[in-house]
XYZ file of C-alpha atoms in Angstrom:
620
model
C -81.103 -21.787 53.908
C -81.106 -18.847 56.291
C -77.153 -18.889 56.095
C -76.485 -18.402 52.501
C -72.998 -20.823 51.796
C -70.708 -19.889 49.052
C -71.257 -22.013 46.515
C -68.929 -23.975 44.021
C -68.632 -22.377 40.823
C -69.974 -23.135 37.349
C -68.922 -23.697 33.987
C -70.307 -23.154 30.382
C -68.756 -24.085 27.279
C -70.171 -24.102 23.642
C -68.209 -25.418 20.424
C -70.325 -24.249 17.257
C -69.853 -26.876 14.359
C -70.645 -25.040 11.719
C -68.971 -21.976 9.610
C -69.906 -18.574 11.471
C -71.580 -17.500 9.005
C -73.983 -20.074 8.814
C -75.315 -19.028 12.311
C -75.484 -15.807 11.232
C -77.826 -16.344 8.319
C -79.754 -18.886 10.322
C -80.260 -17.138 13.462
C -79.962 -13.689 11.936
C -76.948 -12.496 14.035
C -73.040 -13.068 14.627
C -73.498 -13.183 18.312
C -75.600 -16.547 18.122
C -72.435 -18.296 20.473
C -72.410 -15.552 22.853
C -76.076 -14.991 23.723
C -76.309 -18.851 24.075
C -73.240 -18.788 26.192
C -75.141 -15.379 28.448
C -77.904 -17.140 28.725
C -76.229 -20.465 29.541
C -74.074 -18.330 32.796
C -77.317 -16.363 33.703
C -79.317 -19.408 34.156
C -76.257 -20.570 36.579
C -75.899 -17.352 38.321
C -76.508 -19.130 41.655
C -73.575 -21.025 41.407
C -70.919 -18.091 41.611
C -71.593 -13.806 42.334
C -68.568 -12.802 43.079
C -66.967 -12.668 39.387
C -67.210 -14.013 35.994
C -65.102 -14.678 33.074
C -65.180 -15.391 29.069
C -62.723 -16.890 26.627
C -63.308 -17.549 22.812
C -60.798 -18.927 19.765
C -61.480 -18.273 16.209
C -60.077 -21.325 14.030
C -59.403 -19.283 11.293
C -57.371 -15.922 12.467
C -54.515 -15.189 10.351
C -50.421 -14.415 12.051
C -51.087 -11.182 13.268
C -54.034 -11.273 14.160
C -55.729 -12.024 17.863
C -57.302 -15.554 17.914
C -57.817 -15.695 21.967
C -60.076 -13.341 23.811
C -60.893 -13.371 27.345
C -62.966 -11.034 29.173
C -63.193 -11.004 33.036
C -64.813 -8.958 35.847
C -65.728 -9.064 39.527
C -68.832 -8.537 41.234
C -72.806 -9.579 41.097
C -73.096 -8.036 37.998
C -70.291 -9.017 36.165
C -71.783 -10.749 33.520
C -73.785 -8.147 32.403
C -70.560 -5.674 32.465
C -68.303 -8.804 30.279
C -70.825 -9.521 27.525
C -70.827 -5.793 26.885
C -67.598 -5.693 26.235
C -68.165 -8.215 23.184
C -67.067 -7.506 20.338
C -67.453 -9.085 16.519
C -63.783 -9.678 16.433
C -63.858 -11.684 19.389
C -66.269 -14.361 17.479
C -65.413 -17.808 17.655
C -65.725 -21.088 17.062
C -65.129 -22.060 20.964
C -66.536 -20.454 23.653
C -66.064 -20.568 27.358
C -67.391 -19.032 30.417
C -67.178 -18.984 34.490
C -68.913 -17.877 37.308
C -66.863 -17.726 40.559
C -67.907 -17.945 44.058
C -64.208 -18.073 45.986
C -63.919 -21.193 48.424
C -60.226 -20.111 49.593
C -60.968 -17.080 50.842
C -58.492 -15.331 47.856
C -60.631 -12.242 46.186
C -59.554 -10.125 43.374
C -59.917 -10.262 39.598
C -56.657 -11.998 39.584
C -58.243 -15.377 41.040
C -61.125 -14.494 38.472
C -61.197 -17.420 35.245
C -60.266 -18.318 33.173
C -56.620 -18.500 33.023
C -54.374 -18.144 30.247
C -51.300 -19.087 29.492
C -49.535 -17.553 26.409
C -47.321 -18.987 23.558
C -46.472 -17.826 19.985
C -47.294 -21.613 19.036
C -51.269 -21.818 18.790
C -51.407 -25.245 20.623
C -49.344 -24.126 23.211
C -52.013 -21.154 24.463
C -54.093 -22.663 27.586
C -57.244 -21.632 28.797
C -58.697 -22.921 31.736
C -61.520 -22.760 33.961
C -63.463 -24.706 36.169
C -65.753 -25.785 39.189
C -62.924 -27.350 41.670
C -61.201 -27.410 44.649
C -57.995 -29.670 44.920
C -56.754 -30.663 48.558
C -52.991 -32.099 47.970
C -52.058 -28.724 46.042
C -49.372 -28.686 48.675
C -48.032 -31.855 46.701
C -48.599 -30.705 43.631
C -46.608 -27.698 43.701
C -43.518 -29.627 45.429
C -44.105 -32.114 42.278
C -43.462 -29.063 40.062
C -40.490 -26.856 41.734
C -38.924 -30.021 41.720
C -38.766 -30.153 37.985
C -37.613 -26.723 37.769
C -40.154 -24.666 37.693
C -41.384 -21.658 39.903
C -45.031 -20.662 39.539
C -45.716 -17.081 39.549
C -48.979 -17.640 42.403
C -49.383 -20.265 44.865
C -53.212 -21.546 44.355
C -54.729 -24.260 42.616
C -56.045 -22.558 39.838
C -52.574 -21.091 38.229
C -50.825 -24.380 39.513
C -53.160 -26.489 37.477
C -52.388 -24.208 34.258
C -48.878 -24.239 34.818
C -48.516 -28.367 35.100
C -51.457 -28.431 32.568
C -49.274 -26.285 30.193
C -46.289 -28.303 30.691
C -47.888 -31.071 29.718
C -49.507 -29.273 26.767
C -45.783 -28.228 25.950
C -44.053 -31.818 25.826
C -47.641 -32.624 23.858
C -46.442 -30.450 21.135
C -43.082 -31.145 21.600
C -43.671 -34.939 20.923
C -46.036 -34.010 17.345
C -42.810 -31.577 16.308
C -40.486 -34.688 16.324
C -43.505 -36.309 14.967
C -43.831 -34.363 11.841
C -40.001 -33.854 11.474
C -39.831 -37.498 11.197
C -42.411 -37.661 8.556
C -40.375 -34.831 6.292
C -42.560 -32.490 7.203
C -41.197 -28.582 7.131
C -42.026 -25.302 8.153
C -45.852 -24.281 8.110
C -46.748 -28.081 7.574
C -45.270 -28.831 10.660
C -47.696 -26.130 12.119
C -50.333 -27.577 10.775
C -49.589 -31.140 11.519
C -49.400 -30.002 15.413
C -52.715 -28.203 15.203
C -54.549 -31.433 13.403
C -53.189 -34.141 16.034
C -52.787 -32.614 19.516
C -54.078 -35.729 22.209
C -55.509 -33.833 24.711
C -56.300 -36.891 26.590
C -52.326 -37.827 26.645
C -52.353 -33.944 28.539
C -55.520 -34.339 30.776
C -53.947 -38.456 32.040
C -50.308 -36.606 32.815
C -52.080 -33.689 34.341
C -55.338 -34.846 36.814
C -53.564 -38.183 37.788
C -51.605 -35.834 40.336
C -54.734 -34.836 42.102
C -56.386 -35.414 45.058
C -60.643 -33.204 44.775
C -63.603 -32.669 43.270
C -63.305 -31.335 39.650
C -64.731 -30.082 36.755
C -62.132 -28.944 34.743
C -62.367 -27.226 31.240
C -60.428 -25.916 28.852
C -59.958 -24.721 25.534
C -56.451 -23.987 23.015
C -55.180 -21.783 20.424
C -55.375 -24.684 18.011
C -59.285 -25.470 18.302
C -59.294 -28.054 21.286
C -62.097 -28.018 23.812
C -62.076 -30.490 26.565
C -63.977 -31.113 30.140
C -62.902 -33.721 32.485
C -64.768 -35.035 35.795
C -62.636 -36.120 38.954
C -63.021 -40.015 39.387
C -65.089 -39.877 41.950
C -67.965 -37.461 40.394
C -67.810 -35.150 43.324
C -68.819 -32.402 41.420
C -71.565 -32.471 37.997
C -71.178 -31.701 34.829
C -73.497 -32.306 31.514
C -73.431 -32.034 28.139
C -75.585 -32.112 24.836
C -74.560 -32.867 20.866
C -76.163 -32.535 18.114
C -74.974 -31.135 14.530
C -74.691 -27.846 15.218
C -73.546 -27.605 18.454
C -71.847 -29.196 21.857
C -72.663 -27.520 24.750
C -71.540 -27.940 28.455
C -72.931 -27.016 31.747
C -72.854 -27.476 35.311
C -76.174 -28.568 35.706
C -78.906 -29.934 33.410
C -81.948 -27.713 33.146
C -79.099 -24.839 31.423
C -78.926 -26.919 28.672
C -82.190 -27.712 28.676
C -84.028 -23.713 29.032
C -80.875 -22.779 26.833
C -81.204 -24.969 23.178
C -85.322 -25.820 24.645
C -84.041 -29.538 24.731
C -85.981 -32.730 26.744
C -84.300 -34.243 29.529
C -83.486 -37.477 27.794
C -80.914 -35.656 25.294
C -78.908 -34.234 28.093
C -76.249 -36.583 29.098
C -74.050 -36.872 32.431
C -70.456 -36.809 32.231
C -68.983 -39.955 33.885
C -66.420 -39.963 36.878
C -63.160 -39.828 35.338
C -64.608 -39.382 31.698
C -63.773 -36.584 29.849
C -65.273 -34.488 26.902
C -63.036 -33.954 24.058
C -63.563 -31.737 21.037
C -60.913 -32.032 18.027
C -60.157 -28.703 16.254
C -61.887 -30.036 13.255
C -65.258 -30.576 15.363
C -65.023 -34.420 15.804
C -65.737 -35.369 19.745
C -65.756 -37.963 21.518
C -65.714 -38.852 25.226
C -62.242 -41.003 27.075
C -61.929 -42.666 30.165
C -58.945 -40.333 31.325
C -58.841 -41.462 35.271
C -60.174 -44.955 36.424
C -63.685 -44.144 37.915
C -63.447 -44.435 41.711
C -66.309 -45.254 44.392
C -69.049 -42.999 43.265
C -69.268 -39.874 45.890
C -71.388 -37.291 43.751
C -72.080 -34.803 45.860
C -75.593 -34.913 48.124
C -75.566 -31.245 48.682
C -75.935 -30.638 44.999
C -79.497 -32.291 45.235
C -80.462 -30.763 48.223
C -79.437 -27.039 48.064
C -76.716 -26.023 45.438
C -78.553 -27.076 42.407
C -81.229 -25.194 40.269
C -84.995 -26.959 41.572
C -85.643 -26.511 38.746
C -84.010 -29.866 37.741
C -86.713 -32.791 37.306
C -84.986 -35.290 39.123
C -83.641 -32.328 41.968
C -87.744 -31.353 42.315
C -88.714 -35.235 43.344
C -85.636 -35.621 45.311
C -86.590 -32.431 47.232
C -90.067 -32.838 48.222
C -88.933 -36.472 48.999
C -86.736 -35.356 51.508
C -89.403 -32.977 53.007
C -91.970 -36.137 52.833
C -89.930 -38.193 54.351
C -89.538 -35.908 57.925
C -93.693 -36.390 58.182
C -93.087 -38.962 60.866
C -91.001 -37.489 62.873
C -92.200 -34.481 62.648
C -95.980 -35.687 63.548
C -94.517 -37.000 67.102
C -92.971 -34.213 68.593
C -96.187 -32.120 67.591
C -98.149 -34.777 69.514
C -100.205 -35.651 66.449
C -102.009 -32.226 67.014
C -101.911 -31.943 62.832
C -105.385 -29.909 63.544
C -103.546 -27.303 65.703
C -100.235 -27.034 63.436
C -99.311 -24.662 60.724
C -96.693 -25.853 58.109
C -94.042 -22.934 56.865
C -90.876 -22.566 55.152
C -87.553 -20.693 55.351
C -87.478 -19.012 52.036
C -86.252 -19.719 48.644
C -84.622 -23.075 48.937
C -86.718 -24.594 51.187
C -89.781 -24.343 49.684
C -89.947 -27.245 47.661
C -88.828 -29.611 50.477
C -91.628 -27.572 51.669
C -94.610 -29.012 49.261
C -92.965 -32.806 49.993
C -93.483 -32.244 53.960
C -97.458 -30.958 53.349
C -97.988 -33.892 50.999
C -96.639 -36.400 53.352
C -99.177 -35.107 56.299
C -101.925 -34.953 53.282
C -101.927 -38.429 52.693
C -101.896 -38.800 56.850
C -104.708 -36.683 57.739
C -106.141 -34.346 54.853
C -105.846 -31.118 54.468
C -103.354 -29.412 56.252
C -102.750 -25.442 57.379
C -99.820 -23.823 55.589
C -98.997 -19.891 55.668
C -95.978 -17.853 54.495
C -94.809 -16.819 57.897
C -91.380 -15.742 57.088
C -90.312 -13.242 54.206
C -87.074 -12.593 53.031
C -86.898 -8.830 53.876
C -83.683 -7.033 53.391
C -79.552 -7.237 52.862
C -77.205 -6.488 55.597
C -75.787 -2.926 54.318
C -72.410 -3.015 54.814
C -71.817 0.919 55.525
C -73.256 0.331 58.800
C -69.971 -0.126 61.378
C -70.569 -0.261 64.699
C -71.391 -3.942 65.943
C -74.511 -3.270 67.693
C -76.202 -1.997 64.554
C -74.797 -4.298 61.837
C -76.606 -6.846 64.632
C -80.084 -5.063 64.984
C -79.900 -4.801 61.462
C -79.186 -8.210 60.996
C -81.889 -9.603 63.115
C -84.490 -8.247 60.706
C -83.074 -9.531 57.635
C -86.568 -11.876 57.869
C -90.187 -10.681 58.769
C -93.160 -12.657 59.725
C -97.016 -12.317 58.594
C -98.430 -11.169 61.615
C -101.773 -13.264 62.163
C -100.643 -16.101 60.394
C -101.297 -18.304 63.615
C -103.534 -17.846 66.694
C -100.960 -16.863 69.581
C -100.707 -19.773 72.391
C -102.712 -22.132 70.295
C -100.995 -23.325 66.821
C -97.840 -25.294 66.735
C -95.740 -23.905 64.085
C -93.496 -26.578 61.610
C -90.668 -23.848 59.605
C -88.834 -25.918 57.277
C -85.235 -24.918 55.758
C -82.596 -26.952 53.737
C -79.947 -27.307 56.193
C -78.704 -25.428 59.780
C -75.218 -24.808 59.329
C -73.867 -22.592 62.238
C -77.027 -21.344 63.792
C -76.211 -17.367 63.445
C -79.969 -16.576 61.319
C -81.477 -18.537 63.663
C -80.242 -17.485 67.081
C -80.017 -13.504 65.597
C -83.372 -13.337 63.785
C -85.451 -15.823 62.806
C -86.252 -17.152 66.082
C -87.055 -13.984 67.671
C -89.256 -12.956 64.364
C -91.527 -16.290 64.860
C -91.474 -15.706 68.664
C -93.242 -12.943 67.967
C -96.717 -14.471 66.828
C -96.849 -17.024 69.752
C -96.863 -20.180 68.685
C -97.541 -22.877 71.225
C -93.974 -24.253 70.187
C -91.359 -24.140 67.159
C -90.596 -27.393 65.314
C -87.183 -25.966 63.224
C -86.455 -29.093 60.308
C -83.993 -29.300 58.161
C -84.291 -31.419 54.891
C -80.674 -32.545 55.156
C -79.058 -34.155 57.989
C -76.743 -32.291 60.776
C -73.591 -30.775 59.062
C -70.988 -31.998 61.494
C -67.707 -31.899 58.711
C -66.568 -29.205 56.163
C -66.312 -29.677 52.746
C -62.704 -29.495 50.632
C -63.949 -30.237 47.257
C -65.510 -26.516 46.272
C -67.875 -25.543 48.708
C -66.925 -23.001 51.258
C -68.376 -24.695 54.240
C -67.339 -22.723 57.315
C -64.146 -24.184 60.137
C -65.214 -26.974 62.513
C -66.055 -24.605 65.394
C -68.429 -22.764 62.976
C -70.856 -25.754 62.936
C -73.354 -25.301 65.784
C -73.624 -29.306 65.875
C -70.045 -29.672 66.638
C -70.069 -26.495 69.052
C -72.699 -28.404 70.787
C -70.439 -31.451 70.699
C -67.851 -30.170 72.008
C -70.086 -28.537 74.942
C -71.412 -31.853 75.659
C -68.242 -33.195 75.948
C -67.179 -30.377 78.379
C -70.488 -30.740 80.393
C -69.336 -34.394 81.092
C -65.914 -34.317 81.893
C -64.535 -36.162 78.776
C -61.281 -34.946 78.432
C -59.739 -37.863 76.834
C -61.867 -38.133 74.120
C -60.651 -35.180 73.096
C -57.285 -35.751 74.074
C -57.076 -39.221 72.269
C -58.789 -37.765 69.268
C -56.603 -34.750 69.449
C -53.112 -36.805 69.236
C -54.775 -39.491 67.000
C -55.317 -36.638 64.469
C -51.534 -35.467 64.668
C -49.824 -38.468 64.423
C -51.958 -39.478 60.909
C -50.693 -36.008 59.630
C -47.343 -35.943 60.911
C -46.265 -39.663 60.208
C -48.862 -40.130 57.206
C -48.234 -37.745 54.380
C -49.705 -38.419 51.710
C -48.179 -39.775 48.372
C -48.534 -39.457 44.936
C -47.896 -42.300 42.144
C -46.142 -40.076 39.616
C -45.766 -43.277 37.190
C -47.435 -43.559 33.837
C -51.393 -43.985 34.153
C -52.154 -47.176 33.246
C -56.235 -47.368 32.097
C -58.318 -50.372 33.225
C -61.623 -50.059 32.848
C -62.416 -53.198 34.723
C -61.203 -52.056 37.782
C -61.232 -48.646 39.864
C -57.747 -48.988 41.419
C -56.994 -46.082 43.258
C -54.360 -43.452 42.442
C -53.056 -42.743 45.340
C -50.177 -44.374 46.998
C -50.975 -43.733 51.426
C -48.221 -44.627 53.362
C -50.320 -46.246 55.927
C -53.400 -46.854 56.381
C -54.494 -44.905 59.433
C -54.282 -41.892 57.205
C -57.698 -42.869 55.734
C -59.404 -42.619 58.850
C -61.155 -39.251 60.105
C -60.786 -39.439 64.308
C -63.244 -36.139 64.469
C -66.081 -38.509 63.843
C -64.683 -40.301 67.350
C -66.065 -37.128 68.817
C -69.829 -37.434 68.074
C -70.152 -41.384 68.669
C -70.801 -40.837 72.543
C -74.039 -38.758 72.043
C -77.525 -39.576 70.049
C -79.183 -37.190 67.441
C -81.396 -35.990 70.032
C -78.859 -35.043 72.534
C -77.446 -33.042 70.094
C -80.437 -31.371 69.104
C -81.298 -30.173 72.212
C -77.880 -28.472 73.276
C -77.887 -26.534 69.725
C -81.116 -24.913 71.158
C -79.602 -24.057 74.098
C -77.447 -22.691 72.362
C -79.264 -20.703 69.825
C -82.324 -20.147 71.604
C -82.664 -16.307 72.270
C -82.212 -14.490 75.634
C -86.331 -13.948 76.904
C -87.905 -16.059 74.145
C -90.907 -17.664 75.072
C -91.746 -20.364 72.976
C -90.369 -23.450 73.178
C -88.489 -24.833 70.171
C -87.489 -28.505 68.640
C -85.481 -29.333 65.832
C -85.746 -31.812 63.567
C -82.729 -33.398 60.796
C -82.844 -35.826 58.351
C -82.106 -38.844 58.759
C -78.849 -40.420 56.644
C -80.931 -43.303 55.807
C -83.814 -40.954 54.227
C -81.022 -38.166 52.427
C -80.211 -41.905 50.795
C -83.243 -43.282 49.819
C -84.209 -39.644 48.613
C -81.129 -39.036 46.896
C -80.124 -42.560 45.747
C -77.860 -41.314 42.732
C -75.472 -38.934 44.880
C -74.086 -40.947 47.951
C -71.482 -38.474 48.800
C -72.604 -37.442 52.519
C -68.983 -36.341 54.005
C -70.587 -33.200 55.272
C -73.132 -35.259 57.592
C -70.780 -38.809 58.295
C -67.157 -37.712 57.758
C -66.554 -40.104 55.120
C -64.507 -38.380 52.829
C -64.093 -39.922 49.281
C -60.272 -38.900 49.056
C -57.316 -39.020 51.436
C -56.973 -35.678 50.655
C -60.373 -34.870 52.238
C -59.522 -36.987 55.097
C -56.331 -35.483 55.749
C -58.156 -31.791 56.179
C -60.228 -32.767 58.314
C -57.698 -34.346 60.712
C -55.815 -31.233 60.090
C -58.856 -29.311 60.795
C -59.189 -30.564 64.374
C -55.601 -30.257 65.053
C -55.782 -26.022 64.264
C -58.897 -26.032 66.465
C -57.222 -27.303 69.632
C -53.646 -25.662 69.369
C -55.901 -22.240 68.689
C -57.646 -22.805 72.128
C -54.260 -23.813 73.564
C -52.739 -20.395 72.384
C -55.500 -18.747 73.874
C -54.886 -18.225 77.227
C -58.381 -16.986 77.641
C -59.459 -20.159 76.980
C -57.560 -21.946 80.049
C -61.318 -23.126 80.963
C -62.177 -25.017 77.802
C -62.242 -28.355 77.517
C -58.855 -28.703 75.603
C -56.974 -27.364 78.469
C -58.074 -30.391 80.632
C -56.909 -32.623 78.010
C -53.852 -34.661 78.756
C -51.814 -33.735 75.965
């Protein structure tokens, strides 16, 4: 995508099954865990540049001695600078690691996993990481000041390790009383603990207070490794088990390039299922949460995700064969007088789906790399005006790729998020060799809504198709839409909040009840959506190239989205398309989004430069 998003972050883990040593003599070196774990975060580097973390726990440490390690840094080449630190005393029977890409805006190594609680009991010590984003944290943190206690940090990360920890606490609390009961005394009571902690009684008193998209993982001072999905398998996770290992990652071909495994012995973890591994090596996988309506996330498939994925590839180039059509009539059918491109990396293998589809129409078709990713934006440079020159030749063309005035030129990307990389460079790059006219596509749909589940997708008014909402709305005079929309969105937040069952978790796997409690039943609703319903795809389209389109350029330009019907029937596993429809899978999500609207219309009322925009005409 010309816009590079933040992504959501991603997890490794590794439990080795085996003595030490005996991957030592096998594999000829004590660091076997670690270099599968490097590998394993190197091979997910996409997912998260702006720090990295490590955790390991030897089983067999004695009082005294350090059994938890964690190593953390921040930047793109943090891995590299925490596996150096690695040391032979840091070996382990568990290891973890994270890669971090922030989606709250909060930078530092302090918001770098994992994070670790401390206790003088082994199975009290908590280390956590994981690929999340929670949207009731608000709740959550009133649910734990009002038991007393008073988290250092406000942010979901060290909330979930303090209410995880509690939980981990009364855990061990219970198997103390436990073992007292049974006569035990002293070091046997130790041990007792260590053999019988239920991390799945933690993980059901823990997640069922949570409203997001999760992949949570963890690992404690006694020897238990865990990684549990939210219900509604927002966000991936998969794992492999064999006698020697179990390995976890956030997406498939890791495991697969890392232990040189097939597809078919790489498994998916479930919505709501969880991953357990016992201190003495024994796993097994527990329906912790009920699963919910499945809402696995679309924009894995499409852009977050390695290609590299078998099932990712075909879904791809599906979605790139499935624009053929549309693309063929605003060309005219003029295949003869067309030349097919891409936005590089991402694009490129939606790319090979949109050539095959014209293949099969007509032949052979012309394809050239017009654009190259050139060079980064160097932030030393201050002044506006040459951060923006600077910016608008990020890309370069192939000069003579095209005969000027003649060709038609198809550029395909993933997605068109706000617009800048097109309006600032790429547009005025292409202009530059001619074409008859631009046909911009994007592979996914128009991204209308933000995402709360991981992904930092930019603020409503960052989105150049609800920019160009919004101006359509202005260019027609209709104020009460957005007034009506505008007070519709309040009153769900202000006379809807939303509620928690804090009761026991009761599993039925027959049913998916849901575990949240909403006070009524307008809260589920997202009113932006009302917003878009007055004006066509097409309408739409051509205001964001009014909008983008570059003072003097000459050619004229098209776009061309998805379709929500084809991002299904491409992607038929991962219905979760909030970022194109607004139908969030949570309340939580919902909620935001209301929210969202709500900060974007009192900002422009506080603005009293903005006494023109459409908001001040509403009748609010």
């Amino acid at each position: 995508m010309g816009e590079q998003l933040k992504h959501e972050c991603g997890v490794a883990m590794i439990r080795l099954l085996k003595p030490l040593d005996y991957y030592a003599q096998k594999y000829g070196t004590w660091a076997y865990g670690f270099n599968k774990l490097y590998l394993m975060m190197e091979k997910q580097h996409n997912r998260g540049q702006e720090g990295a973390g490590i955790a390991s726990v030897s089983l067999n440490n004695e009082p005294g001695t350090e059994y938890m390690f964690r190593e953390k840094a921040e930047g793109k080449d943090a891995i590299t600078e925490i596996f150096s630190r690695v040391t032979q005393e840091m070996s382990g029977e568990l290891l973890m690691g994270h890669l971090r890409y922030s989606t709250t805006g909060k930078s530092g190594l302090t918001f770098v996993h994992p994070f670790l609680r401390r206790n003088n009991w082994r199975a009290k010590n908590l280390c956590l990481c994981g690929n999340f984003n929670m949207t009731n944290i608000d709740e959550v943190f009133q649910f734990l000041t009002s038991q007393g206690q008073s988290p250092r940090i406000y942010g979901d990360s060290y909330i979930t390790l303090e209410l995880m920890g509690h939980r981990l606490d009364r855990e061990v609390e219970r198997l103390f009383e436990e073992a007292k009961a049974k006569g035990l005394e002293g070091l046997d009571i130790t041990r007792y603990i260590d053999d019988h902690v239920e991390m799945a009684n933690v993980l059901r008193k823990t997640m069922e207070h949570y409203d997001g998209g999760y992949v949570m993982c963890g690992l404690t001072g006694s020897g238990e490794m865990f990684s549990v999905r939210d219900p509604w398998g927002i966000r991936p996770a998969f794992y492999y088990r064999d006698d020697e290992i179990i390995a976890l990652a956030s997406e498939r071909p890791v495991l697969q390039t890392t232990f040189d495994l097939p597809c078919e012995d790489i498994h998916e973890l479930k919505p709501g299922e969880a991953l357990i591994v016992r201190r003495n090596g024994e796993s097994h996988l527990e329906q912790i949460m009920p699963a919910q309506k499945l809402s696995a996330c679309s924009f894995e498939r499409i852009y977050f995700s390695r290609g590299s994925d078998r099932d990712i590839y075909q879904e791809r180039k599906r979605l790139g064969e499935q624009l053929t059509p549309a693309i063929l009539k605003v060309i005219d059918g003029d295949v003869e007088n067309t030349v097919f491109s891409y936005i590089p990396n991402t694009a490129e293998v939606a790319f090979y789906g949109m050539t095959d589809g014209f293949r099969k129409l007509h032949g052979e078709v012309r394809t050239e790399k017009v654009v190259w990713k050139d060079i980064k934006l160097r932030t030393f440079i201050s002044a506006n005006t040459e951060r923006n020159d600077l910016a608008a030749h990020v890309y370069d063309i192939s000069y003579g790729s095209l005969r000027p005035y003649e060709d038609n030129l198809v550029i395909i990307d993933d997605s068109i998020v706000r617009g800048t990389t097109l309006r600032e460079s790429i547009f005025k790059i292409l202009d530059r060799l001619h074409p008859k006219k631009i046909v911009m596509v994007s592979s996914s749909p128009q991204i209308r809504y933000p995402d709360y589940y991981g992904i930092d997708m930019p603020r409503l008014e960052e989105f150049c198709a609800f920019r160009a909402t919004m101006a359509l709305i202005e260019e027609r005079g209709m104020w009460q839409l957005v007034s009506d929309t505008y007070l519709a969105c309040k009153k769900a937040i202000d006379h809807s909040p939303l509620t928690i069952d804090h009761s026991p978790l009761t599993i039925d796997h027959s049913s998916a009840q849901p575990m949240f409690n909403v006070q009524c039943s307008m809260f589920n609703e997202n009113y932006v959506r009302a917003l878009y319903e007055p004006f066509t795809v097409e309408e739409i389209n051509e205001k964001i190239v009014e909008m983008l389109r570059p003072k003097d350029m000459q050619a004229p330009i098209e776009l061309v989205f998805q379709s929500i019907e084809g991002l299904h029937e491409a992607c038929p596993n991962h219905p979760g398309d909030w970022y194109f429809t607004g139908h969030y899978p949570t309340p939580g999500g919902t909620r935001l989004v209301n929210q969202a609207f709500v900060n974007y219309i009192d900002s422009k009322l506080n603005n009293v430069d903005s006494c023109h925009d459409s908001v001040n005409h509403a009748s609010m």
